Amino acid sequence: MLLEVKLPEFIRRAMGPEV
């Protein structure tokens, strides 16, 4: 996921499989 570096950890964890 390209936005991974811009998103806070809690958002990345919410997306889980996407990252």
PDB file of C-alpha atoms in Angstrom:
ATOM      1  CA  MET A   1       0.000   0.000   0.000  1.00  0.00           C
ATOM      2  CA  LEU A   2       1.548   3.285  -1.131  1.00  0.00           C
ATOM      3  CA  LEU A   3      -0.068   5.419   1.573  1.00  0.00           C
ATOM      4  CA  GLU A   4       1.326   3.131   4.240  1.00  0.00           C
ATOM      5  CA  VAL A   5       4.110   5.545   5.213  1.00  0.00           C
ATOM      6  CA  LYS A   6       1.645   8.416   5.550  1.00  0.00           C
ATOM      7  CA  LEU A   7      -0.994   6.607   7.572  1.00  0.00           C
ATOM      8  CA  PRO A   8      -0.864   6.344  11.363  1.00  0.00           C
ATOM      9  CA  GLU A   9      -0.352   2.855  12.782  1.00  0.00           C
ATOM     10  CA  PHE A  10      -3.940   2.481  13.963  1.00  0.00           C
ATOM     11  CA  ILE A  11      -5.222   3.078  10.438  1.00  0.00           C
ATOM     12  CA  ARG A  12      -2.731   0.604   9.018  1.00  0.00           C
ATOM     13  CA  ARG A  13      -3.818  -1.960  11.594  1.00  0.00           C
ATOM     14  CA  ALA A  14      -7.464  -1.342  10.745  1.00  0.00           C
ATOM     15  CA  MET A  15      -6.684  -2.038   7.093  1.00  0.00           C
ATOM     16  CA  GLY A  16      -4.570  -5.020   8.113  1.00  0.00           C
ATOM     17  CA  PRO A  17      -4.487  -7.254   4.997  1.00  0.00           C
ATOM     18  CA  GLU A  18      -4.211  -4.202   2.721  1.00  0.00           C
ATOM     19  CA  VAL A  19      -0.793  -3.244   4.033  1.00  0.00           C
TER      20      VAL A  19
END
